[in-house]
C-alpha cells in the first residue's frame, strides 16, 4: 500500500485482505504445524514403495489450506467499527467498536520480519477471553504501525475533544517520554530467574524423546558418565552440578536477550504506555493508561537476593489472566530502584509502591509456621519410618529430613512478606517467598469483595479477604487477615455497599447494633 | 466460642428455601453412590481371599458418609444466606469453608437463573450474578423458584439502571 492512502479509520467500506506476502508465510506455518503428519506420510510412503506423487499431493494440500487462510480472511475498519471476517466452512465475524480498543499489540516473529510484515492484536474493553481479541496476521509493517498509531490516536483525539488541545498536535508519536530503556548490564539478573530452568526442562523433555531411541548416543553418554565417575563420586556430583548450573545460566541469559533485547517503555501524551522488545521476534505493545488498574511488583527469591525485581501492569483488555502473556510487562528483571521508580511513575502513588505495610499479626505468623512445618515433618517422619522398614540409602533419609530445617526459614520469610496497605488511591497486598509479589490495585477498579474462612482459619480468628477486579489476575488476596480488621478494610474498599451491610457497626461501640440486626435475621447467630 | 467486641460484618438477612436441604442431601447421596461403586469395583478386582480389609474400609467410609449426609445439608442450610440491599448483592455460602461475597449492584453484568433436573423436582432455582471480574461471581443456591424469578427481575433492573461498562 502506498503512503498516500487516506487514514485507515476514516476509511471506506471496502473489505481489505491481509498483506499478500502472507501467501508465503501461511503455507510455511501450516507445513510446520503438520510436520509430524507429513513425516509419517513420507516414511510410510517410502517403506510401502508408494509413488512420491502422493507425498507431493499431500504437501500441496497443506499449501492450499495455508493459502485459503489468506483468501478467506478480510477486515475493515469502518463506521467506528473494526470488523474481521474469517473462515470458509466455519465462518465467523468479529466486530468491535473502535472506541472500545484498549490495547494494541504489534508482533513480528522472525519470518514476518524477514518479509517486512507485522501481526496486529487488538484488545478491547471487558478483558474477555482470547477469542474476543482481534488478530490481524499479518499486515505490512508500515500499515501495522499506522493502524496502531491511528487506533491510539483516536484515544488521544477522544480526550482532546473533552479538553481542547493547545496546538494542532495530531500526530500520535509526539512528545514521548522514555521511562525505562534496557541497560545491558541487567542481563546479570537473568540466571537468577527461573526462566533458564524452565527452558532447560523443556529442552530435556524434548530431547529425551529422541535420545531414548538413539542407543549409540546413550552408550556415549554412559561412557562419559563412567569416566567422570572414575574421578570419584564427590567430584562427579560437583562437576555435574557445575555443568548444569552453567547450562541453565546460559539458557537464562540467551532467553533474557531474546525476550528483552532493546526493551523500552515510553509514555505518550495521548495517555498510552508503549513497550518495545525482542531480538528475533519484535514486539510492540500499547496500553491505554486509563485502563491500567495498578501494578504488580514481582520479587522472586533469586531477584530479591540481588536487590532486583520486575514490574508488570494490572490492566483490562489484554485477555489473559496473570501477567497477561507478557503483554503487560513494564520492566524486564531490573534493579530494584528502576522497578520502584517506574512503578511510581506509572501509578503516581509512591506510598502504594514503597510505603509501609500492615502486618497480619500473630495468628497469621503461627499459620505460616504450621503450614510450612507440617508437610516437612510428615515427609521426614515417612522417610525415617521407611528407613526402619527397608534399607534406604542414607542420603535419601537426609534429603527427606532437610525440609524440616528449611521450613522455619521459609515460614519466617513468608510472614515477613505478608501484609496489606490502603492508600487513598490503591489497595496494596504483598505475599509469598519464592515468588514474592507486591500488588497495588486501584481502588476504583475493585468490583467486589470476598471474605473466605476455612475451618482452621475460623478457629484461628483470621480470614482471607479478596478484592475482585476485571483487570490482571482478577483477584488479589490479603491472606490470614485478623477477622476484626477485615470488616473495616472491606468497608474501606467498598464504601457504598457497606453503609447498608454494617451501618453503625463500623463505629466504635457498634457491637450492640450488630446484635440487634442479627436478631432480625431469621436464624440466630452462633 | 467468644464473640469479639469488635465490629463484624453482619450475616445476610435471608435464608434460602428449606427444600434446599433436600437438594444438598440428594447431591451428597450421588457422591456416596460413586464411593460405593468404587468399593464394589475393588471387591471384584481384588484377587486375594482375605475380605477383611474390604469390610473395614466399607464400615469406616460408611460411617463417614452417613455423618456427612446428616450434618452437611443442615450445616449448609444454616450458613447459606443472601441479601440484596439498595446498593449491593451479598451472599454467604459454604459449610466447613465459608465465604461471603459482596458485589455492588453497579458492577453487576449478567444475572442467570438455572434449574437442574433435581432442582426442578424440588421447585428450586439457582441465581448466578456475574461481574466483569472472572473471580467475582456470586451464586445463590436453592432459592424457591418463584422467589428466584422475582429476584432476577429486580437484579436485572438494577443492573440495567447503571451506565458504563462496569469494569
XYZ file of C-alpha atoms in Angstrom:
693
model
C 0.000 0.000 0.000
C 1.245 3.437 -0.837
C 1.852 6.266 1.566
C -0.850 8.331 0.005
C -3.737 6.252 1.394
C -6.361 8.027 3.458
C -6.306 7.365 7.211
C -7.371 3.807 7.840
C -10.002 4.519 10.459
C -11.783 7.095 8.395
C -11.515 4.528 5.631
C -14.045 3.246 3.162
C -16.484 0.412 3.452
C -14.076 -1.680 1.421
C -13.149 -5.041 2.878
C -9.387 -5.404 2.926
C -7.280 -8.507 2.802
C -4.218 -9.232 4.840
C -0.910 -8.467 3.194
C -0.346 -10.606 0.103
C 3.060 -11.675 1.368
C 1.190 -13.836 3.870
C 0.620 -16.192 0.932
C 4.244 -17.164 1.554
C 4.018 -17.324 5.334
C 0.737 -19.170 5.886
C 1.718 -22.312 3.916
C 5.019 -22.493 5.806
C 3.196 -22.137 9.119
C 0.707 -24.827 8.148
C 3.536 -27.102 6.985
C 5.267 -26.690 10.334
C 2.013 -27.473 12.111
C 1.501 -30.607 10.056
C 5.168 -31.618 10.145
C 4.606 -34.818 12.158
C 1.822 -35.895 9.802
C 3.997 -35.052 6.794
C 6.835 -37.164 8.159
C 4.512 -40.097 8.784
C 3.172 -39.905 5.240
C 6.673 -39.654 3.798
C 8.196 -42.518 5.801
C 5.161 -44.683 5.256
C 5.253 -43.971 1.519
C 8.929 -44.921 1.224
C 8.526 -48.194 3.078
C 5.456 -49.135 1.020
C 7.108 -48.112 -2.225
C 4.266 -45.737 -2.987
C 4.708 -43.150 -5.718
C 6.305 -39.929 -4.423
C 3.490 -38.029 -6.131
C 1.326 -38.857 -3.120
C 3.705 -37.002 -0.832
C 3.743 -34.046 -3.163
C -0.038 -34.079 -3.292
C -0.240 -34.066 0.477
C 2.189 -31.182 0.647
C 0.218 -29.301 -1.985
C -2.970 -29.799 0.006
C -1.297 -28.238 3.028
C -0.083 -25.330 0.943
C -3.600 -24.805 -0.387
C -5.053 -24.915 3.132
C -2.497 -22.309 4.187
C -3.296 -20.091 1.254
C -7.010 -20.417 1.908
C -6.479 -18.534 5.128
C -5.416 -15.520 3.161
C -8.319 -15.788 0.752
C -10.918 -16.235 3.482
C -9.772 -13.507 5.857
C -10.943 -9.960 5.378
C -11.170 -6.998 7.634
C -12.431 -3.485 7.503
C -12.449 -0.530 9.794
C -15.449 1.495 9.005
C -18.136 3.486 10.707
C -16.282 3.363 14.010
C -16.214 -0.439 13.934
C -13.405 -2.894 13.456
C -14.698 -5.970 11.666
C -12.871 -9.193 10.953
C -14.325 -11.976 8.841
C -12.676 -15.366 8.861
C -13.121 -18.940 7.775
C -14.510 -20.877 4.875
C -16.570 -23.679 6.422
C -16.658 -22.272 9.921
C -17.322 -18.637 9.246
C -17.139 -16.072 11.904
C -17.407 -12.342 12.073
C -15.781 -10.381 14.856
C -16.853 -6.828 15.419
C -15.841 -4.282 17.951
C -16.351 -0.538 18.241
C -13.051 1.251 17.692
C -13.527 3.310 20.827
C -13.513 0.161 22.944
C -9.953 -0.573 21.875
C -7.740 -0.611 24.935
C -4.514 -2.188 23.823
C -2.764 -2.712 20.533
C -0.031 -5.299 20.264
C 2.222 -5.411 17.211
C 4.336 -8.549 16.942
C 6.791 -9.572 14.256
C 8.110 -13.131 14.519
C 11.275 -13.773 12.614
C 9.809 -14.762 9.232
C 7.356 -11.893 9.395
C 10.312 -9.594 9.911
C 12.204 -11.078 7.019
C 9.284 -10.223 4.748
C 8.546 -6.840 6.322
C 5.285 -7.908 7.955
C 3.822 -7.444 11.414
C 0.912 -9.011 13.280
C -1.577 -6.703 14.984
C -3.569 -7.849 18.018
C -6.291 -5.555 19.259
C -7.559 -5.951 22.815
C -10.917 -4.463 23.709
C -12.646 -3.422 26.890
C -14.098 -6.100 29.064
C -10.970 -8.213 29.177
C -12.890 -11.166 27.854
C -11.499 -14.475 26.661
C -8.923 -14.703 23.959
C -11.470 -15.127 21.149
C -12.551 -11.572 21.724
C -9.224 -10.221 20.617
C -8.992 -9.214 17.035
C -5.869 -10.597 15.418
C -4.737 -9.376 12.016
C -1.988 -11.768 10.973
C -0.358 -10.004 9.239
C -0.139 -6.590 7.630
C 2.794 -4.814 6.036
C 4.889 -3.393 8.857
C 4.224 0.272 7.932
C 0.479 -0.373 7.691
C 0.542 -2.121 11.068
C 2.389 0.791 12.624
C -0.024 3.229 11.045
C -3.051 1.268 12.237
C -1.705 1.152 15.753
C -0.962 4.832 15.644
C -4.437 5.639 14.437
C -6.277 3.435 16.907
C -4.360 5.053 19.719
C -4.545 8.467 18.139
C -8.256 8.021 18.289
C -7.931 7.660 22.032
C -5.891 10.837 22.082
C -8.499 12.527 19.999
C -11.312 11.451 22.288
C -9.512 13.061 25.169
C -8.644 16.146 23.148
C -12.346 16.600 22.412
C -13.045 16.960 26.086
C -10.219 19.396 26.708
C -9.106 21.209 23.549
C -5.501 20.529 22.600
C -3.193 23.512 22.967
C -1.983 23.249 19.398
C -2.871 21.205 16.398
C -0.736 18.310 17.564
C -2.460 15.444 15.889
C 0.369 13.062 15.180
C 0.391 10.170 17.624
C 4.122 9.809 18.171
C 4.608 13.294 19.577
C 6.274 14.013 22.896
C 7.254 10.590 24.077
C 8.910 10.209 27.420
C 11.203 7.252 27.969
C 10.501 5.608 31.324
C 12.694 2.523 31.005
C 15.357 1.558 28.496
C 17.202 -1.726 28.827
C 20.669 -1.445 30.296
C 22.726 -4.410 29.010
C 24.238 -4.889 32.459
C 20.816 -6.055 33.665
C 21.456 -9.299 31.855
C 23.312 -10.338 35.012
C 19.910 -10.888 36.618
C 18.921 -13.477 34.029
C 20.425 -16.517 35.820
C 18.535 -15.534 38.969
C 15.156 -16.056 37.343
C 13.615 -19.464 36.812
C 13.382 -18.984 33.052
C 16.672 -20.844 32.449
C 15.444 -23.773 34.495
C 12.187 -23.839 32.560
C 13.928 -23.818 29.184
C 16.370 -26.490 30.361
C 13.439 -28.663 31.398
C 11.749 -28.049 28.055
C 14.893 -28.976 26.128
C 15.385 -32.017 28.342
C 11.837 -33.203 27.745
C 12.111 -32.591 24.015
C 15.477 -34.287 23.545
C 14.700 -37.183 25.883
C 12.192 -38.480 23.349
C 14.895 -38.752 20.708
C 17.744 -39.828 22.965
C 15.714 -42.804 24.125
C 15.782 -44.270 20.664
C 19.408 -43.446 19.887
C 21.185 -46.335 21.589
C 24.668 -45.424 20.462
C 24.259 -41.923 21.855
C 23.142 -43.430 25.120
C 26.299 -45.538 25.199
C 28.403 -42.448 24.638
C 26.648 -40.643 27.448
C 27.102 -43.629 29.736
C 30.781 -43.811 28.783
C 31.208 -40.169 29.676
C 29.439 -40.716 32.978
C 31.755 -43.651 33.714
C 34.843 -41.604 33.004
C 33.673 -38.809 35.258
C 32.657 -41.291 37.955
C 36.194 -42.691 37.868
C 37.316 -39.359 39.278
C 35.320 -40.113 42.392
C 31.645 -39.731 43.202
C 32.008 -36.441 45.075
C 33.892 -34.795 42.254
C 31.451 -36.204 39.708
C 28.478 -34.732 41.555
C 30.182 -31.349 41.840
C 31.181 -31.408 38.170
C 27.642 -32.377 37.154
C 26.103 -29.619 39.263
C 28.527 -27.031 37.873
C 27.809 -28.118 34.320
C 24.063 -27.968 34.953
C 24.383 -24.546 36.562
C 26.402 -23.255 33.628
C 23.900 -24.645 31.127
C 20.919 -23.209 32.955
C 22.625 -19.818 33.259
C 23.481 -19.782 29.571
C 19.901 -20.635 28.690
C 18.607 -17.938 31.020
C 20.927 -15.333 29.541
C 20.009 -16.208 25.973
C 16.347 -16.216 26.935
C 16.719 -12.793 28.501
C 18.445 -11.420 25.420
C 15.867 -12.916 23.056
C 12.928 -11.631 25.057
C 14.044 -8.257 26.328
C 16.588 -7.012 23.803
C 16.012 -3.331 23.100
C 13.339 -3.087 25.829
C 11.890 0.393 26.027
C 8.901 1.664 27.946
C 7.654 5.043 26.807
C 4.757 7.275 27.751
C 2.922 9.279 25.137
C 0.917 12.422 25.501
C -2.165 10.606 24.314
C -2.284 8.751 27.623
C -0.770 5.491 26.453
C 2.225 3.449 27.513
C 4.226 1.679 24.830
C 6.672 -1.158 25.248
C 9.009 -2.493 22.604
C 11.208 -5.516 22.987
C 12.634 -8.644 21.409
C 15.687 -9.680 19.455
C 14.268 -12.069 16.852
C 10.559 -11.574 17.457
C 9.957 -7.864 17.749
C 7.016 -6.891 19.915
C 5.394 -3.549 20.482
C 2.524 -3.220 22.939
C 0.424 -0.172 23.653
C -1.637 0.110 26.810
C -4.149 2.806 27.455
C -3.212 4.377 30.773
C -6.835 4.939 31.680
C -7.238 1.153 31.691
C -4.329 0.467 33.987
C -5.696 -0.642 37.341
C -2.405 -0.873 39.160
C 0.962 -2.555 39.073
C 2.415 -5.852 40.159
C 5.950 -5.787 41.526
C 7.413 -9.285 41.368
C 10.370 -10.133 43.566
C 11.077 -13.831 43.181
C 13.647 -15.124 45.657
C 16.634 -15.037 43.295
C 15.997 -11.499 42.145
C 15.177 -10.378 45.686
C 18.541 -11.573 46.991
C 20.201 -9.464 44.285
C 18.040 -6.448 45.105
C 16.193 -6.691 41.816
C 12.624 -7.180 40.698
C 10.302 -6.866 37.757
C 7.195 -4.872 37.070
C 4.002 -5.527 35.154
C 0.822 -3.587 34.732
C -2.544 -4.698 36.055
C -4.801 -3.833 33.179
C -8.013 -4.796 31.464
C -8.229 -5.722 27.820
C -5.214 -7.981 27.462
C -7.335 -11.083 27.608
C -5.067 -13.302 29.696
C -5.086 -13.605 33.409
C -1.915 -13.215 35.404
C 0.875 -11.351 33.693
C -1.208 -11.440 30.545
C 1.141 -13.338 28.292
C 3.979 -10.858 28.719
C 1.987 -8.036 27.172
C 1.719 -6.251 30.482
C 5.417 -6.257 31.365
C 6.618 -2.805 32.210
C 10.231 -3.686 33.016
C 12.456 -6.702 32.438
C 14.139 -8.160 35.538
C 15.910 -4.978 36.610
C 17.461 -3.275 39.645
C 15.061 -2.508 42.466
C 15.287 1.267 42.121
C 14.389 1.108 38.427
C 11.360 -1.012 39.227
C 10.286 1.306 42.032
C 10.803 4.463 40.016
C 8.842 3.061 37.071
C 6.026 1.823 39.287
C 5.702 5.232 40.944
C 5.748 6.948 37.599
C 3.048 4.654 36.174
C 0.548 4.777 39.032
C 1.657 8.073 40.587
C 1.221 6.789 44.128
C 4.503 6.480 45.967
C 3.148 5.121 49.293
C 1.492 2.278 47.380
C 4.827 1.257 45.887
C 7.262 1.735 48.762
C 5.077 2.700 51.709
C 4.801 0.681 54.915
C 2.700 -2.463 55.018
C 0.390 -3.559 57.823
C 1.376 -6.969 59.181
C -1.309 -9.568 59.797
C -0.404 -10.463 63.344
C 0.350 -13.477 65.487
C -2.293 -15.842 64.202
C -1.042 -15.285 60.642
C 2.534 -15.911 61.775
C 1.545 -19.117 63.567
C -0.275 -20.314 60.469
C 2.807 -19.656 58.304
C 4.853 -21.851 60.646
C 2.340 -24.692 60.858
C 1.700 -24.676 57.133
C 5.419 -24.826 56.360
C 6.322 -27.337 59.074
C 3.530 -29.906 58.985
C 4.260 -31.227 55.464
C 8.012 -31.141 56.124
C 7.633 -33.093 59.363
C 5.330 -35.612 57.681
C 7.805 -36.204 54.847
C 10.658 -36.545 57.336
C 8.680 -38.956 59.520
C 7.764 -41.017 56.469
C 11.395 -41.326 55.334
C 12.620 -42.218 58.819
C 9.845 -44.777 59.194
C 10.732 -46.090 55.721
C 14.393 -46.384 56.732
C 13.453 -48.606 59.661
C 11.418 -50.900 57.422
C 13.542 -51.159 54.286
C 17.136 -50.366 53.511
C 17.052 -46.734 52.364
C 20.272 -45.024 51.263
C 21.479 -42.549 53.873
C 21.394 -39.565 51.520
C 17.684 -40.170 50.852
C 16.928 -40.037 54.569
C 18.955 -36.835 54.894
C 17.223 -35.323 51.842
C 13.845 -36.277 53.299
C 14.615 -34.532 56.574
C 16.233 -31.451 55.050
C 12.879 -29.621 54.610
C 12.418 -29.662 58.398
C 15.491 -27.447 58.657
C 14.324 -25.052 55.974
C 10.634 -24.923 56.903
C 11.055 -22.347 59.707
C 13.150 -20.149 57.417
C 10.506 -20.337 54.729
C 7.783 -19.573 57.265
C 9.688 -16.582 58.656
C 10.248 -15.221 55.158
C 6.634 -15.763 54.193
C 5.421 -13.992 57.291
C 7.839 -11.115 56.751
C 6.344 -10.602 53.288
C 2.701 -10.918 54.310
C 0.802 -7.677 54.624
C -1.556 -5.140 53.163
C -1.976 -1.383 52.993
C -4.616 1.056 51.845
C -3.641 4.378 50.295
C -6.151 6.959 49.076
C -5.948 5.511 45.567
C -4.717 1.941 45.930
C -5.194 -1.302 47.802
C -1.815 -2.950 48.309
C -1.189 -6.611 49.140
C 2.117 -8.386 49.482
C 2.810 -12.084 49.989
C 4.986 -15.017 49.043
C 8.563 -16.114 49.438
C 9.880 -17.908 46.361
C 7.656 -15.802 44.176
C 7.021 -12.726 46.245
C 4.669 -10.122 44.847
C 3.518 -6.714 45.885
C 0.342 -5.775 44.072
C -1.044 -2.268 44.086
C -4.615 -2.347 42.825
C -6.501 0.828 42.071
C -9.449 1.152 44.447
C -11.643 2.331 41.574
C -11.006 -0.989 39.901
C -12.333 -3.107 42.774
C -15.657 -4.571 41.771
C -16.335 -6.851 44.683
C -15.028 -8.249 47.941
C -14.904 -11.879 49.052
C -14.234 -12.877 52.635
C -13.337 -16.530 52.962
C -12.602 -18.546 56.049
C -11.639 -22.189 56.103
C -12.356 -24.320 59.145
C -8.849 -23.765 60.514
C -8.875 -20.067 59.719
C -12.128 -19.712 61.661
C -10.500 -21.356 64.675
C -7.512 -19.039 64.384
C -9.732 -15.971 64.003
C -8.417 -14.973 60.593
C -9.952 -14.647 57.124
C -8.720 -14.230 53.588
C -10.032 -11.047 52.045
C -10.073 -10.976 48.267
C -10.614 -7.898 46.150
C -12.010 -8.886 42.756
C -11.392 -6.829 39.660
C -11.724 -7.023 35.907
C -8.012 -6.470 35.438
C -4.866 -8.545 35.699
C -5.208 -11.611 37.909
C -8.868 -10.769 38.586
C -8.403 -11.431 42.314
C -5.991 -10.018 44.857
C -5.779 -11.707 48.243
C -4.944 -10.401 51.688
C -4.267 -13.756 53.360
C -4.916 -14.523 57.029
C -6.171 -11.115 57.988
C -7.420 -10.872 61.597
C -11.191 -11.065 61.421
C -11.682 -7.805 63.314
C -9.546 -5.979 60.746
C -11.343 -7.495 57.777
C -14.672 -5.699 58.143
C -13.303 -2.148 58.373
C -10.962 -2.970 55.491
C -13.764 -4.324 53.325
C -15.827 -1.275 54.186
C -12.997 0.970 53.103
C -12.713 -0.835 49.776
C -16.452 -0.826 49.032
C -17.776 2.147 50.984
C -21.199 2.331 49.343
C -22.496 -1.192 49.927
C -21.067 -1.380 53.401
C -23.107 1.509 54.641
C -26.061 -0.872 54.294
C -24.350 -4.016 55.500
C -22.755 -2.767 58.683
C -24.437 0.501 59.428
C -23.484 1.628 62.888
C -21.306 -1.449 63.415
C -18.310 0.225 61.922
C -18.177 2.834 64.572
C -16.740 2.112 67.995
C -19.317 0.607 70.290
C -21.322 -0.664 67.359
C -21.434 -4.212 68.623
C -24.830 -3.634 70.201
C -26.258 -2.515 66.879
C -24.889 -5.686 65.317
C -26.649 -7.846 67.838
C -29.975 -6.182 67.208
C -29.548 -6.534 63.449
C -28.574 -10.142 63.763
C -31.672 -10.583 65.866
C -33.750 -9.531 62.908
C -32.299 -12.287 60.822
C -34.307 -15.452 60.526
C -31.845 -17.694 62.360
C -29.804 -16.774 65.386
C -26.086 -16.177 65.058
C -23.837 -18.689 66.772
C -16.537 -19.537 71.430
C -16.149 -15.926 72.422
C -17.514 -13.210 70.220
C -15.027 -10.357 69.946
C -16.363 -6.938 70.849
C -15.062 -5.556 67.579
C -17.180 -4.745 64.546
C -18.048 -7.707 62.378
C -19.891 -7.872 59.148
C -23.418 -8.987 59.854
C -24.869 -12.011 58.105
C -27.033 -11.587 55.022
C -30.670 -11.284 56.039
C -32.350 -14.100 54.120
C -32.112 -17.850 54.426
C -32.521 -19.945 51.303
C -35.546 -22.180 50.770
C -35.739 -25.031 53.339
C -36.135 -27.513 50.479
C -32.515 -26.719 49.564
C -31.517 -29.220 52.263
C -33.040 -31.977 50.160
C -31.104 -30.707 47.144
C -27.808 -30.929 49.045
C -28.777 -34.310 50.510
C -29.503 -35.738 47.058
C -26.205 -34.316 45.782
C -24.434 -35.968 48.714
C -26.141 -39.286 48.005
C -24.883 -39.018 44.448
C -21.316 -38.716 45.738
C -21.927 -41.627 48.125
C -23.072 -43.787 45.206
C -19.803 -43.090 43.401
C -17.867 -44.171 46.502
C -19.979 -47.305 46.803
C -19.264 -48.058 43.144
C -15.528 -47.812 43.786
C -15.924 -50.157 46.747
C -17.774 -52.728 44.640
C -15.150 -52.424 41.897
C -12.401 -53.091 44.409
C -14.301 -56.163 45.680
C -14.265 -57.715 42.238
C -10.750 -56.660 41.202
C -9.094 -57.888 44.389
C -7.793 -61.424 43.759
C -6.819 -62.239 47.314
C -9.081 -64.359 49.503
C -8.961 -62.167 52.591
C -12.030 -59.920 52.666
C -11.210 -58.287 55.998
C -9.835 -55.026 54.558
C -12.959 -54.629 52.413
C -15.235 -54.830 55.422
C -13.109 -52.449 57.493
C -12.913 -49.849 54.717
C -16.618 -50.189 53.975
C -17.533 -49.616 57.621
C -15.218 -46.610 58.028
C -16.321 -45.000 54.759
C -19.953 -45.811 55.519
C -19.851 -44.118 58.915
C -18.092 -41.043 57.487
C -20.528 -40.786 54.581
C -23.519 -41.196 56.880
C -22.213 -38.429 59.118
C -21.610 -36.250 56.081
C -25.115 -36.838 54.746
C -26.678 -35.966 58.100
C -24.514 -32.984 59.001
C -23.705 -31.320 55.678
C -27.209 -30.308 54.488
C -28.204 -28.978 57.909
C -24.934 -27.118 58.351
C -25.121 -25.671 54.858
C -28.677 -24.554 55.424
C -27.572 -22.614 58.492
C -24.726 -20.973 56.559
C -26.228 -20.237 53.160
C -27.765 -16.774 53.198
C -28.286 -13.915 50.806
C -29.393 -10.341 50.670
C -29.913 -7.632 48.109
C -29.650 -4.133 49.516
C -30.185 -0.878 47.691
C -26.540 -0.881 46.625
C -25.168 -4.413 46.750
C -25.672 -8.152 46.469
C -24.357 -10.040 49.469
C -24.115 -13.814 49.834
C -22.740 -16.291 52.330
C -22.044 -19.873 51.256
C -20.154 -22.988 52.296
C -20.086 -25.108 55.397
C -16.570 -26.074 56.567
C -15.058 -23.334 54.443
C -17.340 -20.334 54.405
C -17.327 -17.460 52.021
C -19.020 -14.092 51.992
C -19.173 -12.224 48.733
C -20.205 -8.655 48.190
C -20.664 -7.013 44.817
C -22.041 -3.523 44.276
C -25.164 -3.557 42.103
C -23.446 -1.008 39.888
C -20.911 -3.685 38.900
C -23.371 -6.447 38.062
C -23.084 -7.563 34.451
C -25.347 -10.572 33.992
C -27.929 -12.375 36.069
C -28.602 -16.047 35.259
C -31.242 -18.359 36.601
C -30.546 -22.080 36.279
C -32.532 -25.118 37.301
C -31.055 -28.582 37.244
C -33.278 -31.660 36.999
C -33.354 -32.293 40.746
C -33.847 -28.607 41.486
C -36.844 -28.654 39.128
C -38.402 -31.540 41.028
C -37.970 -29.583 44.251
C -39.214 -26.329 42.642
C -35.855 -24.685 43.340
C -33.575 -22.458 41.287
C -30.039 -21.127 41.396
C -29.327 -17.476 40.728
C -25.899 -16.576 39.443
C -24.763 -12.962 39.364
C -21.650 -12.205 37.363
C -19.438 -9.140 37.358
C -16.676 -8.083 34.990
C -14.165 -9.949 37.127
C -13.629 -13.605 36.343
C -13.344 -14.103 40.111
C -16.290 -12.007 41.130
C -19.451 -14.012 40.521
C -21.987 -14.672 43.257
C -24.169 -17.749 43.370
C -27.311 -18.189 45.438
C -28.206 -21.888 45.555
C -31.532 -23.396 46.474
C -33.919 -20.482 46.143
C -37.614 -21.063 45.793
C -38.409 -20.942 42.077
C -40.880 -18.071 42.311
C -38.704 -16.020 44.645
C -35.778 -16.548 42.295
C -37.714 -15.205 39.322
C -38.652 -12.072 41.253
C -35.061 -11.659 42.416
C -33.697 -11.982 38.886
C -36.069 -9.301 37.658
C -35.062 -6.978 40.433
C -31.341 -7.515 39.877
C -31.660 -7.114 36.133
C -33.492 -3.854 36.572
C -30.856 -2.602 38.988
C -28.009 -3.628 36.712
C -29.642 -2.058 33.661
C -30.060 1.228 35.514
C -26.281 1.615 35.685
C -24.302 3.162 32.874
C -20.760 2.410 31.768
C -19.124 -0.948 31.162
C -18.896 -1.824 34.858
C -15.213 -2.592 34.862
